[in-house]
Short mmCIF file of C-alpha atoms and ligand atoms in Angstrom, two decimals:
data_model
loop_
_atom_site.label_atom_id
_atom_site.label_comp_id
_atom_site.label_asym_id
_atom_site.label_seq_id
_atom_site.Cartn_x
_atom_site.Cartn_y
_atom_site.Cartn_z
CA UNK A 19 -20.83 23.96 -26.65
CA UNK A 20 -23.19 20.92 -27.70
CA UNK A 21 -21.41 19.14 -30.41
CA UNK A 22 -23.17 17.26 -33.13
CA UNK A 23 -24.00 13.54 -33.25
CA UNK A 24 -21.14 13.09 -35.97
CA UNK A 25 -18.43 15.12 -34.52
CA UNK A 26 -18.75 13.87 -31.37
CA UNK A 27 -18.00 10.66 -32.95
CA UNK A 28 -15.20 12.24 -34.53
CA UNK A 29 -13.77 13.52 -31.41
CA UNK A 30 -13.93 10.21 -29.40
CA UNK A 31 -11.00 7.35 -29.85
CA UNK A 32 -11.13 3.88 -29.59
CA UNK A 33 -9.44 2.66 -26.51
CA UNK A 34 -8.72 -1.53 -25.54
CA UNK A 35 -9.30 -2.27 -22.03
CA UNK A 36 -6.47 -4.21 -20.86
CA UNK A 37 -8.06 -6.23 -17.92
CA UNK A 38 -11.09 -6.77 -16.39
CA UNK A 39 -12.60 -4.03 -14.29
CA UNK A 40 -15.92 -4.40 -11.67
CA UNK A 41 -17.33 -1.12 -11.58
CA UNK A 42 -17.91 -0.42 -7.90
CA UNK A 43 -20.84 2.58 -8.35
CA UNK A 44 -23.61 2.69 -10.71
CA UNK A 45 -21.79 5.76 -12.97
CA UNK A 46 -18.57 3.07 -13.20
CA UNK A 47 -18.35 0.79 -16.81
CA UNK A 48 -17.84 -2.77 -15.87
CA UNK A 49 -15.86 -4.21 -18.48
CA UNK A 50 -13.68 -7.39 -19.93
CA UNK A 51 -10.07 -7.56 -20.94
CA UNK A 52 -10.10 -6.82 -24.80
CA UNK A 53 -13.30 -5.00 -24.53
CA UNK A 54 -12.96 -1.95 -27.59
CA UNK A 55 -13.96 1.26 -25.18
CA UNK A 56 -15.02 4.84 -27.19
CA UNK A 57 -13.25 7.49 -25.18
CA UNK A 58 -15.78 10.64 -24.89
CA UNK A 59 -13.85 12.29 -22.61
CA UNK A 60 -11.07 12.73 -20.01
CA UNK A 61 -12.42 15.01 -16.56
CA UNK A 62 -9.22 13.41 -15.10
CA UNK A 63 -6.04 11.87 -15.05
CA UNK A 64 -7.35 8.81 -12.90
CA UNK A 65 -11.44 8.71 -14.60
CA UNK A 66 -12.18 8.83 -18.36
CA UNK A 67 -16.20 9.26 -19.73
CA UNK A 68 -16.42 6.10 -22.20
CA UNK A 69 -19.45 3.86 -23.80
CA UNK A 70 -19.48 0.70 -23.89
CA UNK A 71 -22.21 -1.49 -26.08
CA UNK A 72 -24.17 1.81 -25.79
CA UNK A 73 -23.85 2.49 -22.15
CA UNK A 74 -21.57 4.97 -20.99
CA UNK A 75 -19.89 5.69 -17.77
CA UNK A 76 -16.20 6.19 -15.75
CA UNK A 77 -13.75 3.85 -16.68
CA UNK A 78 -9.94 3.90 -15.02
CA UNK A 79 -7.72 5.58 -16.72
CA UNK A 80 -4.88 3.23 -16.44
CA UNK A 81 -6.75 0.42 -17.53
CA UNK A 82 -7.20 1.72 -21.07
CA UNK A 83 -4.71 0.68 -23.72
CA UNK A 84 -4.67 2.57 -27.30
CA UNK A 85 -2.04 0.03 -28.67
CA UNK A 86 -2.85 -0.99 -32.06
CA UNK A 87 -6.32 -2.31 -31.71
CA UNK A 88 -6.65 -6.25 -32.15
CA UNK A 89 -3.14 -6.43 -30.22
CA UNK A 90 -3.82 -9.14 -27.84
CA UNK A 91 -0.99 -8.93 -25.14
CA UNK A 92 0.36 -5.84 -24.17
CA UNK A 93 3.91 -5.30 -24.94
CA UNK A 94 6.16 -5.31 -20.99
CA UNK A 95 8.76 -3.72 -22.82
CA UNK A 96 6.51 -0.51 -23.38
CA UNK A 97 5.45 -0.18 -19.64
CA UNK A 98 6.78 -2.47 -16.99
CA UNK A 99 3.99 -3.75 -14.77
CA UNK A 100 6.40 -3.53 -11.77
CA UNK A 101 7.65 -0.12 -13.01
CA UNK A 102 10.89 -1.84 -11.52
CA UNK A 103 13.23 0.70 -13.49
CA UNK A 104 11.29 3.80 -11.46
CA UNK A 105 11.50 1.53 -8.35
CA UNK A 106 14.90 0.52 -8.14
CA UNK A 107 16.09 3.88 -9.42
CA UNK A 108 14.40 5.26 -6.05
CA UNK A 109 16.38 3.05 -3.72
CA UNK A 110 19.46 3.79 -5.90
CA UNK A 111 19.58 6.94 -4.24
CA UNK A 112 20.02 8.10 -0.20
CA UNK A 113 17.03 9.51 0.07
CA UNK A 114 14.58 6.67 0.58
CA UNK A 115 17.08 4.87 2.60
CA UNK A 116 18.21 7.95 5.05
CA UNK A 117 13.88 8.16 5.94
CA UNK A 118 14.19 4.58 6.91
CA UNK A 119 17.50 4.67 8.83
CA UNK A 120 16.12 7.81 10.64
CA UNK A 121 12.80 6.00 12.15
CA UNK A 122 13.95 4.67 15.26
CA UNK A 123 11.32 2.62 16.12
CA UNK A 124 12.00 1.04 12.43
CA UNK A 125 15.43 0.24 12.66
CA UNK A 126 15.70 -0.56 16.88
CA UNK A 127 12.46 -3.15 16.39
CA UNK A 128 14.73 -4.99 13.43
CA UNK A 129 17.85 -4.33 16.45
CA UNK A 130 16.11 -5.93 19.05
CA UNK A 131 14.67 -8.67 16.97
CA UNK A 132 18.47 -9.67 16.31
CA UNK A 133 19.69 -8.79 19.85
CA UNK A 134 17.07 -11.05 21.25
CA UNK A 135 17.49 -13.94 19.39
CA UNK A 136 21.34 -13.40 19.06
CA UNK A 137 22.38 -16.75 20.90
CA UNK A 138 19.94 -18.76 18.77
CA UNK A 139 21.53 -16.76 15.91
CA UNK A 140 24.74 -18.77 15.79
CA UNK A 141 25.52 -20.84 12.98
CA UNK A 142 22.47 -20.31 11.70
CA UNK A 143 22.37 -18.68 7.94
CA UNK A 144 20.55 -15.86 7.23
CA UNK A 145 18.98 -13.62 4.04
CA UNK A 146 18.16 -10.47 4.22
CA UNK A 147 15.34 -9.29 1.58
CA UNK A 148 16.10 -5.85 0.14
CA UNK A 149 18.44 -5.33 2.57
CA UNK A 150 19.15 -1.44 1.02
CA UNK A 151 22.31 -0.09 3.29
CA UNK A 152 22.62 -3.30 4.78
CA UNK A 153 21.47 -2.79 8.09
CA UNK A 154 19.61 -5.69 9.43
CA UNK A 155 22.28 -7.44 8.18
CA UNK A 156 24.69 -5.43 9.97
CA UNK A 157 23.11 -6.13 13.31
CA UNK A 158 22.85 -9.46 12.51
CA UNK A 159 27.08 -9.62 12.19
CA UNK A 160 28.07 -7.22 14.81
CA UNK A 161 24.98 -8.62 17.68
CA UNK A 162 25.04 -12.28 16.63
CA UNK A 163 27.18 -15.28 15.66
CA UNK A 164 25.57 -16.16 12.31
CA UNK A 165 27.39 -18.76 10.20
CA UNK A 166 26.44 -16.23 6.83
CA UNK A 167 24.43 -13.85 5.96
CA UNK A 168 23.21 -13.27 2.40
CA UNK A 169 22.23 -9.44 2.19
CA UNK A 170 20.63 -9.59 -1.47
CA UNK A 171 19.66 -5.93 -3.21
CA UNK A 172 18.43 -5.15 -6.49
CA UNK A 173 19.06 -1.59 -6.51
CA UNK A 174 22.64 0.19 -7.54
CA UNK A 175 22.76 0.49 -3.41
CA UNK A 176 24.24 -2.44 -2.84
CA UNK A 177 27.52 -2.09 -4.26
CA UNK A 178 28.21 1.09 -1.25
CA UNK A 179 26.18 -1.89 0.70
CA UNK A 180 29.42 -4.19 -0.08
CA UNK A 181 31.28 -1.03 0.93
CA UNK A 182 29.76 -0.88 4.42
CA UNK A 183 29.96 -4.00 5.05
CA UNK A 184 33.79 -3.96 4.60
CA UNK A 185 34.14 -0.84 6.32
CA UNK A 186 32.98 -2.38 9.14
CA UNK A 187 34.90 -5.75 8.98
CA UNK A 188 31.81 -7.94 8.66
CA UNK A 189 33.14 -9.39 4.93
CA UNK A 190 33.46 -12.64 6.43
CA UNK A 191 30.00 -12.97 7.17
CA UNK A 192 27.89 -11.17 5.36
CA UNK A 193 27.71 -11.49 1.46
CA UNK A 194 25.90 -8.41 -0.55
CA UNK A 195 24.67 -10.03 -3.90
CA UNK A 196 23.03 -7.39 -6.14
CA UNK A 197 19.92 -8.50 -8.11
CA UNK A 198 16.01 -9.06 -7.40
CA UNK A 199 15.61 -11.47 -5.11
CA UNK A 200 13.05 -13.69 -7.45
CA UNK A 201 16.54 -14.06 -9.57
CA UNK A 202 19.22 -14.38 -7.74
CA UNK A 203 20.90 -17.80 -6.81
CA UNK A 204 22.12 -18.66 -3.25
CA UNK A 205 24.73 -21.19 -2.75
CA UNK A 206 22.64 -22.74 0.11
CA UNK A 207 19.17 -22.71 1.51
CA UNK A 208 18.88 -20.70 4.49
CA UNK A 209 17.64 -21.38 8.23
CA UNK A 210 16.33 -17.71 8.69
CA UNK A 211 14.31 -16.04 6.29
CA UNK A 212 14.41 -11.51 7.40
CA UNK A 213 12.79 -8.75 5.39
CA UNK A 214 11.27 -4.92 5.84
CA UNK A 215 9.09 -5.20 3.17
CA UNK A 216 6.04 -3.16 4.71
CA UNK A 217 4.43 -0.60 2.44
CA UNK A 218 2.37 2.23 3.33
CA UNK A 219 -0.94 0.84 4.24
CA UNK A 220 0.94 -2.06 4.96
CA UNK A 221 0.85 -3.48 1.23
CA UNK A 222 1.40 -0.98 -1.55
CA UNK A 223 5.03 -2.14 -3.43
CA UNK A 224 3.99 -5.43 -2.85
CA UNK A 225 7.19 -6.48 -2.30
CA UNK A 226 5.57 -8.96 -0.20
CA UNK A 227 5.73 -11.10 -3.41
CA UNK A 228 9.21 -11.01 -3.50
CA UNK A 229 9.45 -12.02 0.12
CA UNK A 230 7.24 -15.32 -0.51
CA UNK A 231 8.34 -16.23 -3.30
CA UNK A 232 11.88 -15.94 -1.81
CA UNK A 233 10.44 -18.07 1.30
CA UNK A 234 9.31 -20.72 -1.01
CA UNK A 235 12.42 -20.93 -3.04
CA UNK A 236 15.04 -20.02 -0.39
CA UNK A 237 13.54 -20.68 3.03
CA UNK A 238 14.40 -24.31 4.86
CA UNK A 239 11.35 -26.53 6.37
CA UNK A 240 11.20 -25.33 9.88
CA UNK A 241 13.05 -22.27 9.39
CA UNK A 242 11.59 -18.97 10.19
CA UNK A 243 10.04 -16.17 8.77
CA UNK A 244 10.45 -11.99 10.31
CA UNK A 245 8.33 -10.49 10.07
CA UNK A 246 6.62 -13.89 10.93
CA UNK A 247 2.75 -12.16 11.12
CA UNK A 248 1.45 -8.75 9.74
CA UNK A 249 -2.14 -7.54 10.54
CA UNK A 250 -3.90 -4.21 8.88
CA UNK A 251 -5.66 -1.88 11.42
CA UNK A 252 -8.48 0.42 11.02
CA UNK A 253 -10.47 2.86 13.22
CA UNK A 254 -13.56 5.48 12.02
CA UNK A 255 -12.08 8.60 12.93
CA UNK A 256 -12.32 12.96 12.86
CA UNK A 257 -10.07 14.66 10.69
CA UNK A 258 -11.25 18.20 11.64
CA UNK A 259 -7.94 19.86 10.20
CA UNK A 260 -7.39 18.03 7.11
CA UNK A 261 -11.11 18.72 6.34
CA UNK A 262 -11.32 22.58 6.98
CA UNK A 263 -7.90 22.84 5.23
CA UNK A 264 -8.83 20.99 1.74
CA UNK A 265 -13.11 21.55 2.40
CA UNK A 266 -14.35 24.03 4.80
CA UNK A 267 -11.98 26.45 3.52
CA UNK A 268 -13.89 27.45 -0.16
CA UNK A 269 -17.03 27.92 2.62
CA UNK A 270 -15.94 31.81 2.84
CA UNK A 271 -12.40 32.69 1.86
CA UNK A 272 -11.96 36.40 1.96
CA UNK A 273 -15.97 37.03 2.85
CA UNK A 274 -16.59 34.99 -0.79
CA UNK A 275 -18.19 31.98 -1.49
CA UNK A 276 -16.60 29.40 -3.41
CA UNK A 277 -18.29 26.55 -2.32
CA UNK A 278 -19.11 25.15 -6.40
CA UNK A 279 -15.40 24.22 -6.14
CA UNK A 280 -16.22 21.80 -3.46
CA UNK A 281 -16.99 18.57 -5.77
CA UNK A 282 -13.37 19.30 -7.24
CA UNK A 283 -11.74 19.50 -3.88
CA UNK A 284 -13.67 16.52 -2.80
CA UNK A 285 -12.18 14.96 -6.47
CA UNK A 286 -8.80 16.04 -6.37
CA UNK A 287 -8.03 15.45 -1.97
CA UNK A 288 -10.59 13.17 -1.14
CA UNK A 289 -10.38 10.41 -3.82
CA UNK A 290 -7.47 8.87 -2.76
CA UNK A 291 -6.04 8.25 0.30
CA UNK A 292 -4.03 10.05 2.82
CA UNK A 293 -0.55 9.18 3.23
CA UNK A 294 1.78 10.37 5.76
CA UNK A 295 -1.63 11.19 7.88
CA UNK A 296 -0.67 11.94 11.85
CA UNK A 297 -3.88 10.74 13.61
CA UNK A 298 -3.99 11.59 17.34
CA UNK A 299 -5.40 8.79 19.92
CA UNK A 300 -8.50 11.29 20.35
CA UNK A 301 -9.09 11.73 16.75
CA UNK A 302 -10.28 8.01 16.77
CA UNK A 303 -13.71 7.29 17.81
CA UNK A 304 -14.48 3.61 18.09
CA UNK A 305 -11.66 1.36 19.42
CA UNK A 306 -9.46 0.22 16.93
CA UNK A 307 -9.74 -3.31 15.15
CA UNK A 308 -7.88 -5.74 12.83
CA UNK A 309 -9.37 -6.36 9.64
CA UNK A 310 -6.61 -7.97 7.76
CA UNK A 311 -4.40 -10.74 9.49
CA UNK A 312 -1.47 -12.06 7.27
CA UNK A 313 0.20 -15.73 8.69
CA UNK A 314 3.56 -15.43 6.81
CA UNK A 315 4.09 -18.83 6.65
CA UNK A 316 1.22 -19.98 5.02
CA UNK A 317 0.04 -16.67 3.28
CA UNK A 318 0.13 -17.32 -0.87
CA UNK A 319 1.06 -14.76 -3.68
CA UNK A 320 -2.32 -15.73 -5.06
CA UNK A 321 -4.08 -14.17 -1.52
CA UNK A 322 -2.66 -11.02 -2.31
CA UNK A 323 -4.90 -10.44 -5.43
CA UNK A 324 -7.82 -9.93 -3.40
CA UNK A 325 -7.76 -9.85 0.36
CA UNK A 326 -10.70 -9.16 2.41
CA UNK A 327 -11.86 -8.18 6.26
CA UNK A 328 -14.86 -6.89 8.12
CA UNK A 329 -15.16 -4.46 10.83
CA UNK A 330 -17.53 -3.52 13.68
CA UNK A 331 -17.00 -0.08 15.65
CA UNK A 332 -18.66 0.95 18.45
CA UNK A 333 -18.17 4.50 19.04
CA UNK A 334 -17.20 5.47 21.77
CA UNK A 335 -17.54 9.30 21.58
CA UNK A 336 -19.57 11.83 19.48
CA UNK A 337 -17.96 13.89 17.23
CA UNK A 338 -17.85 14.18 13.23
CA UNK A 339 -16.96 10.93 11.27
CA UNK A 340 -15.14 12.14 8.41
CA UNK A 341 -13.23 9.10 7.67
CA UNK A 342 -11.02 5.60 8.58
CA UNK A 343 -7.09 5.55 9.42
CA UNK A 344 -5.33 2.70 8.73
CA UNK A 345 -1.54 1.03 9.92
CA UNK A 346 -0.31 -2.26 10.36
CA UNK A 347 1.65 -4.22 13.00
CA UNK A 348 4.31 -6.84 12.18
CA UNK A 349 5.54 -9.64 15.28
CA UNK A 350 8.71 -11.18 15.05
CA UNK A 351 8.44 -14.76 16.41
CA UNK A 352 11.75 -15.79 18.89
CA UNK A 353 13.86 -18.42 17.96
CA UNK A 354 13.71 -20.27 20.52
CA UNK A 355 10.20 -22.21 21.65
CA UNK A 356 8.54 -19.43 24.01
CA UNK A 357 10.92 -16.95 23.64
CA UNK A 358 9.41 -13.34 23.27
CA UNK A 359 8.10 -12.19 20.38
CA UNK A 360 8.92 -8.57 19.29
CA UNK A 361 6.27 -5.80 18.04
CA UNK A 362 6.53 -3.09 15.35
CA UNK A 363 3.38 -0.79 15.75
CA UNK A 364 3.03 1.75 13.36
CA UNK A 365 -0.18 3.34 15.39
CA UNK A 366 -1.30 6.48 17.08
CA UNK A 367 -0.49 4.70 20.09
CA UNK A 368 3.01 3.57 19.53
CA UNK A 369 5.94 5.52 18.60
CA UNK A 370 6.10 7.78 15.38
CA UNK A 371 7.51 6.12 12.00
CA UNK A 372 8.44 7.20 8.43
CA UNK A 373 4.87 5.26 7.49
CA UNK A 374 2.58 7.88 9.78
CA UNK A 375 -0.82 6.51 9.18
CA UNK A 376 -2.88 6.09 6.05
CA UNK A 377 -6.22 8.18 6.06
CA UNK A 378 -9.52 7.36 4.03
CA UNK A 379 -11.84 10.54 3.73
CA UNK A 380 -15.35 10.10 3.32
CA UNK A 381 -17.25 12.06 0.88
CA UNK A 382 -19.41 13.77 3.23
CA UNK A 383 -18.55 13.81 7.26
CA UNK A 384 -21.23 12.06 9.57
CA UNK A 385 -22.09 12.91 12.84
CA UNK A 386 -21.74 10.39 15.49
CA UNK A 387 -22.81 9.46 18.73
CA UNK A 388 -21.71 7.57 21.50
CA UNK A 389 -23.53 3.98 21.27
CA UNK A 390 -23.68 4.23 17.49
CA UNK A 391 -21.95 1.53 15.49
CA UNK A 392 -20.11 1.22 12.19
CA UNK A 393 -19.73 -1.83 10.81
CA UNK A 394 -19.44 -2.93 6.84
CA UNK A 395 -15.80 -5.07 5.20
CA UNK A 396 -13.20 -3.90 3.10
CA UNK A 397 -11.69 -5.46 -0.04
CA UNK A 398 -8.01 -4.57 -0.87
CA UNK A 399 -7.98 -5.39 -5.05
CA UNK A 400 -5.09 -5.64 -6.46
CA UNK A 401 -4.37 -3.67 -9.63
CA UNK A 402 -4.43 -6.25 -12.20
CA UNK A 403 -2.10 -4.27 -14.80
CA UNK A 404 0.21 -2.31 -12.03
CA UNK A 405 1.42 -4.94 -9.48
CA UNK A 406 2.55 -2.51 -7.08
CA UNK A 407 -0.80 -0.80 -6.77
CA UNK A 408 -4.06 -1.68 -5.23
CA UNK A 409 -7.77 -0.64 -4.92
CA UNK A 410 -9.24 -0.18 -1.51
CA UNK A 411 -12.83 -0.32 -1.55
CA UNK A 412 -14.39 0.30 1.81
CA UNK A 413 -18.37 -0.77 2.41
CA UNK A 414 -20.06 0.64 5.78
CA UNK A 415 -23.13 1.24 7.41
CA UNK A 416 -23.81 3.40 10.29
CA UNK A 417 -26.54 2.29 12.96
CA UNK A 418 -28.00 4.57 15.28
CA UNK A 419 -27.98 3.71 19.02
CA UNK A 420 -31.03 2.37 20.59
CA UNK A 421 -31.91 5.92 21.53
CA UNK A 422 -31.88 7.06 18.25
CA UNK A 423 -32.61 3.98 15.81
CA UNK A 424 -33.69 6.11 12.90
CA UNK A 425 -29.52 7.36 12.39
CA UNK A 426 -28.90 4.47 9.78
CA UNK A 427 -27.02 4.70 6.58
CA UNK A 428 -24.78 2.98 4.45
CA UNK A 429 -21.45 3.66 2.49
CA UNK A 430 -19.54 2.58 0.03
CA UNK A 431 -16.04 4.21 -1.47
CA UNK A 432 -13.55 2.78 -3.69
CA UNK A 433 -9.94 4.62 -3.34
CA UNK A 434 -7.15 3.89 -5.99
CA UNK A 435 -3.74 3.48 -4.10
CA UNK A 436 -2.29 5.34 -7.04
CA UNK A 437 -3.49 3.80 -10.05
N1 6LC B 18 9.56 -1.27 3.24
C1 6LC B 18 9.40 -0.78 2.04
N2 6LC B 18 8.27 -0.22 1.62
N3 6LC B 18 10.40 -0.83 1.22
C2 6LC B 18 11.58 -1.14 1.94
C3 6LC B 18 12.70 -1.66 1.31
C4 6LC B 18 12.99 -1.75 0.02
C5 6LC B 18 14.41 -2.17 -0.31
O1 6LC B 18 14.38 -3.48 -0.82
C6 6LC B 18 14.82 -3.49 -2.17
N4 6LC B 18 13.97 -4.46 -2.86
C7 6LC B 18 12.63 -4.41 -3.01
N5 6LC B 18 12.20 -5.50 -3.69
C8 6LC B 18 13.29 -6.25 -3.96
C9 6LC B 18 13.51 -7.50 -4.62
N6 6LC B 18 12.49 -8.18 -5.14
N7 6LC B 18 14.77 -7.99 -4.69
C10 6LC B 18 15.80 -7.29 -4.16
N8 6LC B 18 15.68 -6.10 -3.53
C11 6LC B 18 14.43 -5.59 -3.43
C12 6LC B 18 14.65 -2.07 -2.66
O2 6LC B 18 15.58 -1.79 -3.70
C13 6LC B 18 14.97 -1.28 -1.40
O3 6LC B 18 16.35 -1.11 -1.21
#
């Protein structure tokens, strides 16, 4: 039902962007922080229809503010950037923590990464970044000689963590202080910096931040860093199942044809990513390649705003390209000059972990051939308002072999990781 010119006017609200946004597709508003937005309309939770100076396209959701107009900085106390209360709350309970004590290669990599290094470990003091149950920090007392270790927790875990700790006579060396780690206060400096602070897609949390910033503040010259290096991985890839389960099924269910509710299925399943995806070594189709390399020694909080990488696939099969997978590895440098350096590999090829694999869908699958390549970059943006969030926006082209130049085309997708 058309409305009029004036109703429509009626109907629309006044909205105040609350940071800058790049649009990254011609029907996305590119705006300024402070920018007065009129709301036409809300398809979905994530994309609103708005007009800006007379143009009019989808803006985020998230990124529009309706406090009292002319209200410069937005009020913290409303809505916590770091939704810290939500966060915390999480890890107050077992739940989080039982899925990481249950993956074994987790919790044996951080085991062997003490058991390795346990000589070097005496004397040496030790703190233990959102250490949750207190398990790396456990190892550390019961394989090692450590002089102290400083398990610090922000969460309502770490008074059972103080428990455990005494339960298992280790009071003498390990000290649980409860707090974030950006305000806590340790009596000393520390020679040995330790931290799981990977997030699906290696990043999301960000509680990378907090590890940094703890480095900075807390970490001796010379004193070391584990994880010490982190890289991202991608690879183009089939998902055959996860497409004929959330796409190929409205082809013909029950000898109908519901294929207009494809553009919402490819809305609601294929905007974001995939978490907890399982790919299989022969899903992947090109060999699989770093694109993001963190040094966490000299890596800055300011890098993590925007962090970029390129890739170049050469595939190595045909099949049906309906997307990239992405996981990370993390190396723990030895102690000792030379000594080896342990591997956590969250990949198809490694052993299975609570992260599984992160999987990007295309919008429409590609056939591929052997001898093709895909190559373009990917930029992981920040979320300027929610610091635990990011944007991945993934740019690629596919080339046709020599035998079949004419197969070229290019891509682009952005994919909120959530908001
Ligand atoms: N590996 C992932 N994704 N999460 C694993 C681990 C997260 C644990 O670290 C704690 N944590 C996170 N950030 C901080 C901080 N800044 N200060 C103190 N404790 C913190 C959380 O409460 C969890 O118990």
């Amino acid at each position: 039902n058309m409305q009029t010119e004036d109703e429509d006017e009626a109907s629309c609200e006044e909205y105040v962007a609350r940071s800058d946004f790049t649009g990254s597709s011609t029907d996305q508003l590119s705006f300024s922080r402070g920018d007065r937005l009129l709301v036409h309309a809300k398809p979905s939770s994530e994309w609103w229809w708005a007009e800006l100076q007379g143009v009019i396209g989808y803006v985020p959701a998230s990124y529009m503010s309706q406090d009292a107009a002319g209200e410069e900085e937005e009020d913290p106390s409303i809505e916590d950037p770091w939704q810290d209360e939500e966060y915390f709350g999480n890890y107050g309970t077992l739940r989080l923590h039982l899925e990481m004590l249950s993956d074994k290669s987790r919790t044996e990599a951080y085991r062997q990464v003490i058991l390795s290094n346990s000589a070097s470990l005496s004397s040496k003091r030790v703190m233990d970044l959102g250490c949750g149950t207190g398990i790396i920090s456990l190892f550390c007392a019961q394989l090692a000689r450590p002089s102290m270790v400083y398990a610090v927790e922000a969460s309502s875990m770490a008074e059972y963590t103080r428990q455990l700790v005494k339960q298992n006579g280790y009071d003498e060396v390990v000290t649980v202080l409860q707090g974030r780690a950006e305000e806590i206060e340790l009596p000393e400096q520390v020679d040995v910096l330790v931290s799981e602070w990977m997030g699906n897609c290696l990043l999301f949390e960000f509680m990378v931040e907090s590890v940094l910033l703890a480095r900075d503040r807390w970490l001796r010259d010379g004193g070391t860093i584990w994880p010490s290096s982190a890289a991202l991985t991608f690879v183009p890839c089939q998902a055959d199942s996860y497409y004929a389960e959330k796409m190929a099924f409205w082809e013909r269910p029950y000898g109908l044809d519901f294929t207009p509710l494809q553009p919402l299925a490819q809305q609601e399943f294929f905007t974001k990513p995939k978490f907890s995806h399982i790919i299989e070594p022969c899903d992947c189709l090109a060999a699989p390649c770093d694109v993001i390399s963190l040094d966490m020694y000299t890596l800055q909080v300011g890098d993590l705003e925007e962090m970029k990488g390129q890739f170049h696939f050469c595939v190595e099969k045909s099949g049906v390209f309906h997307g990239f997978t992405a996981w990370f590895t993390v190396c723990f440098e030895s102690l000792e000059a030379g000594g080896a350096t342990v591997e956590l590999n969250t990949g198809p090829n490694s052993g299975p972990t609570h992260w599984k694999q992160t999987l990007f869908m295309l919008d429409r699958p590609v056939s591929v051939c052997a001898g093709d390549s895909i190559s373009g970059t990917i930029v992981l943006q920040r979320n300027p308002v929610w610091r635990r969030h990011m944007t991945v926006t993934l740019h690629w082209t596919i080339k046709g072999s020599t035998d079949n130049p004419d197969n070229s085309q290019a891509g682009t997708k952005s994919f909120p990781m959530w908001r």
